[in-house]
């Protein structure tokens, strides 16, 4: 079951047990021993079948580190924060820290945000700092960029990035290029943020991924968070950056809880732009991804681990400037590369990764051609069965890994 | 005796006037100037055209006071812009300026009238016909020409070119028609946010006036009462399309609908000045945005690649030149009201030509930026 807008749920986001259930791999979708439905549980001692809930406090789980699904995992209790709350915290902290920061967009103020990201902020900061706009993307984006040129630090929210296409001239020609055209005398410290890519059942005009579009342009930084830590740290870093930053969030991740360490909860916590994170160490193949598909990669890695294939999962975090060194270092180690993204295949993020790997030293370490796993090259259909097959699934990732490893 | 006293007095008072002129004053010219100096009036009052008003009870004053000092300053500025644009025409034909080059000659009264009515702390943004504004906002001619010729001494180190010139409180220089209008409202938003009683003049042309984003901007500026003066420089042609062929309503000062507007004679620097004073006062009083249409004319075509005579007649251009030229208008006013002498103004003419020609050797041999500097870092 996909998460509908505004809903929060333990199982939200990356698809509920149904998705994993389809895999047929051992242990997927089996409830935990704790009485809590834990999609990442694997069959352990006790042999509980699907649907069986045992009151035993013991946990025979194997979890990906920091997945946060199992509150009673062997790791020390770490607070769980949804991506939505993480973004809200980031906005609140940055609004408080710098008076020049303000948020504008449709429904961000009195509605608390179309996806409730800005919940409570208008009540706290008022009309001056949290501004509801009419449905005028080109107009309000231009206004936000002009405000940035004149010394403010706007956060310009697009209800989804599909609507940013209406305003793309302001993002590219006014925001991205001005610092260069003015030889540095005018800076544009603006953040464009909002949900990007496929959602659930919203069809073709509301499901496009813009990572490749924006990452193509010099003058922009483009970030794409996966976890709550990514979301909070990257939003804070983006607001503090003096360049225009496009932050591509994901609507299906908003309700997903992730562990957030003490450090990540602090007001000064930022995730540096331009640095990827290795979510899982591995030795046989490098999986490179961004945003929601990172979760799918981790699931695929869990399944493959049982077959003896150890995947290294890299969460790009930033699309532009891309941390190609991290990918190169990983490919040098694993000799195999699979890229995973939600966007369309042609001229995409995966294409860029592959091209750069070929141009760099890591090419000599590849034992097989790199493979891209992407969204299907069609406008997003509405019917669920069609939609599910238009985005990369865990089975597609597993298939791609096996293909590149020739197993 | 009296004559000696007068001569002595005028020599003393003449000090600043002497340094203002170009080098090489002859003794006879000094004599002429000193003889006439005390004959000049300090100021004069002129009748200016009444503005057409939209949603306004009262408009700007129909009289304007011009002091001698102001007159000379306006004249010199407009003449400098005129000569600079003509020089750019030459340089373009010599292929030293390349790409797009949109010239402002004929419209000088607009940028000068606007500039003298606002403060340096106010903000200005316009489209691509930008050389006059860059000069009025303080970029020296040498720096403008260096930018046009792609040299590192240019105001954008040669990275911007004709259409992308910037300086303090001047935001260009924007190539995408109409895109500068929301930007200008955003600057006005920042003015309101910071609370320093500044305004933003947001300019666009008759062609841009039909852009959708401008109407989106009108709406938000009015809704949020932004201190934004929208200014439509109507020079009758959007590239090759006359206003009648482009707009269902050519009353551009009314196009803001719920935003009050006024239509101003853009060939008269005093009309522009008074109207701008009126408009900025309106904004500073917190009443929200206001719209000014400046009726003006460009002598050149849309850009250097447009001869400018396929969609309008030479007779029309000639008629405007002879009857409404902004520099001639000011000159006649000053001479007829004894604010300046013909010789004095001629000196300014010659002086500005000389100054601009002097800038060219400076602009030309400067090297362009090194290639490494162009890519990546600034």
Tab-separated table of C-alpha atoms in Angstrom, chain A residues 95 98-102 104 128-129 131-152 166 169-170 173-175 177-186, chain B residues 123 125 147 155-157 159-160 164 166-167 170-174 176 178-180 182-187 189-190 192-194 211 213 216-217 219-221 223-224 226 373-378:
chain	number	residue	atom	x	y	z
A	95	UNK	CA	14.199	30.432	10.173
A	98	UNK	CA	18.775	33.796	10.229
A	99	UNK	CA	16.189	36.531	9.897
A	100	UNK	CA	16.716	36.767	6.181
A	101	UNK	CA	15.385	33.255	5.624
A	102	UNK	CA	11.747	33.030	4.615
A	104	UNK	CA	7.088	31.029	0.142
A	128	UNK	CA	6.332	38.107	6.940
A	129	UNK	CA	8.380	34.906	7.024
A	131	UNK	CA	4.111	33.521	2.627
A	132	UNK	CA	1.173	31.901	0.853
A	133	UNK	CA	1.266	32.590	-2.866
A	134	UNK	CA	-1.419	32.458	-5.529
A	135	UNK	CA	-1.081	29.767	-8.181
A	136	UNK	CA	1.544	31.676	-10.153
A	137	UNK	CA	4.717	29.614	-10.334
A	138	UNK	CA	6.533	31.753	-12.836
A	139	UNK	CA	5.609	34.902	-10.954
A	140	UNK	CA	6.402	33.806	-7.420
A	141	UNK	CA	9.563	31.993	-8.415
A	142	UNK	CA	10.794	35.171	-10.079
A	143	UNK	CA	9.822	37.137	-6.981
A	144	UNK	CA	11.755	34.702	-4.813
A	145	UNK	CA	14.829	34.958	-7.034
A	146	UNK	CA	14.636	38.759	-7.028
A	147	UNK	CA	14.380	38.755	-3.248
A	148	UNK	CA	17.497	36.581	-3.107
A	149	UNK	CA	19.359	38.985	-5.386
A	150	UNK	CA	18.451	41.814	-3.016
A	151	UNK	CA	19.843	40.074	0.059
A	152	UNK	CA	17.158	37.787	1.437
A	166	UNK	CA	6.225	26.577	-15.424
A	169	UNK	CA	13.165	29.963	-16.872
A	170	UNK	CA	13.431	31.785	-13.562
A	173	UNK	CA	18.132	31.916	-16.476
A	174	UNK	CA	17.568	34.139	-13.466
A	175	UNK	CA	18.830	32.069	-10.551
A	177	UNK	CA	23.202	31.928	-14.340
A	178	UNK	CA	23.246	35.305	-12.606
A	179	UNK	CA	26.284	34.764	-10.404
A	180	UNK	CA	28.352	33.840	-13.435
A	181	UNK	CA	26.919	36.517	-15.758
A	182	UNK	CA	27.637	39.192	-13.181
A	183	UNK	CA	31.137	37.822	-12.556
A	184	UNK	CA	30.226	37.148	-8.946
A	185	UNK	CA	28.815	40.539	-8.029
A	186	UNK	CA	25.256	39.280	-7.623
B	123	UNK	CA	16.875	49.753	-6.848
B	125	UNK	CA	16.075	46.469	-12.889
B	147	UNK	CA	32.131	44.883	-21.122
B	155	UNK	CA	31.587	45.497	-15.290
B	156	UNK	CA	31.044	41.761	-15.518
B	157	UNK	CA	34.658	40.997	-16.499
B	159	UNK	CA	31.314	37.406	-18.967
B	160	UNK	CA	28.013	39.198	-19.401
B	164	UNK	CA	24.130	41.588	-18.600
B	166	UNK	CA	25.223	45.071	-13.139
B	167	UNK	CA	26.273	47.423	-10.401
B	170	UNK	CA	21.220	47.725	-10.382
B	171	UNK	CA	20.242	44.207	-11.278
B	172	UNK	CA	20.812	44.187	-14.999
B	173	UNK	CA	20.578	43.505	-17.737
B	174	UNK	CA	18.141	40.544	-18.308
B	176	UNK	CA	14.588	36.875	-21.220
B	178	UNK	CA	9.560	39.872	-19.099
B	179	UNK	CA	11.547	37.730	-16.661
B	180	UNK	CA	12.943	40.824	-14.979
B	182	UNK	CA	8.924	39.249	-11.179
B	183	UNK	CA	12.569	39.766	-10.187
B	184	UNK	CA	11.868	43.451	-9.662
B	185	UNK	CA	8.849	42.675	-7.495
B	186	UNK	CA	11.082	40.334	-5.509
B	187	UNK	CA	13.567	43.124	-4.964
B	189	UNK	CA	9.654	42.506	-1.440
B	190	UNK	CA	13.146	42.647	0.017
B	192	UNK	CA	9.617	46.019	2.294
B	193	UNK	CA	11.108	43.162	4.340
B	194	UNK	CA	14.166	45.178	5.372
B	211	UNK	CA	3.956	38.475	-20.959
B	213	UNK	CA	4.388	36.509	-15.780
B	216	UNK	CA	1.141	37.285	-12.179
B	217	UNK	CA	3.514	39.872	-10.760
B	219	UNK	CA	-1.355	40.425	-8.793
B	220	UNK	CA	1.180	39.564	-6.123
B	221	UNK	CA	2.640	43.063	-5.931
B	223	UNK	CA	-1.823	41.746	-2.956
B	224	UNK	CA	1.263	42.202	-0.809
B	226	UNK	CA	5.114	45.768	-2.626
B	373	UNK	CA	39.143	31.887	-15.161
B	374	UNK	CA	36.115	31.605	-17.413
B	375	UNK	CA	35.433	27.974	-16.598
B	376	UNK	CA	34.327	27.276	-13.077
B	377	UNK	CA	35.693	29.708	-10.572
B	378	UNK	CA	35.038	33.382	-10.731
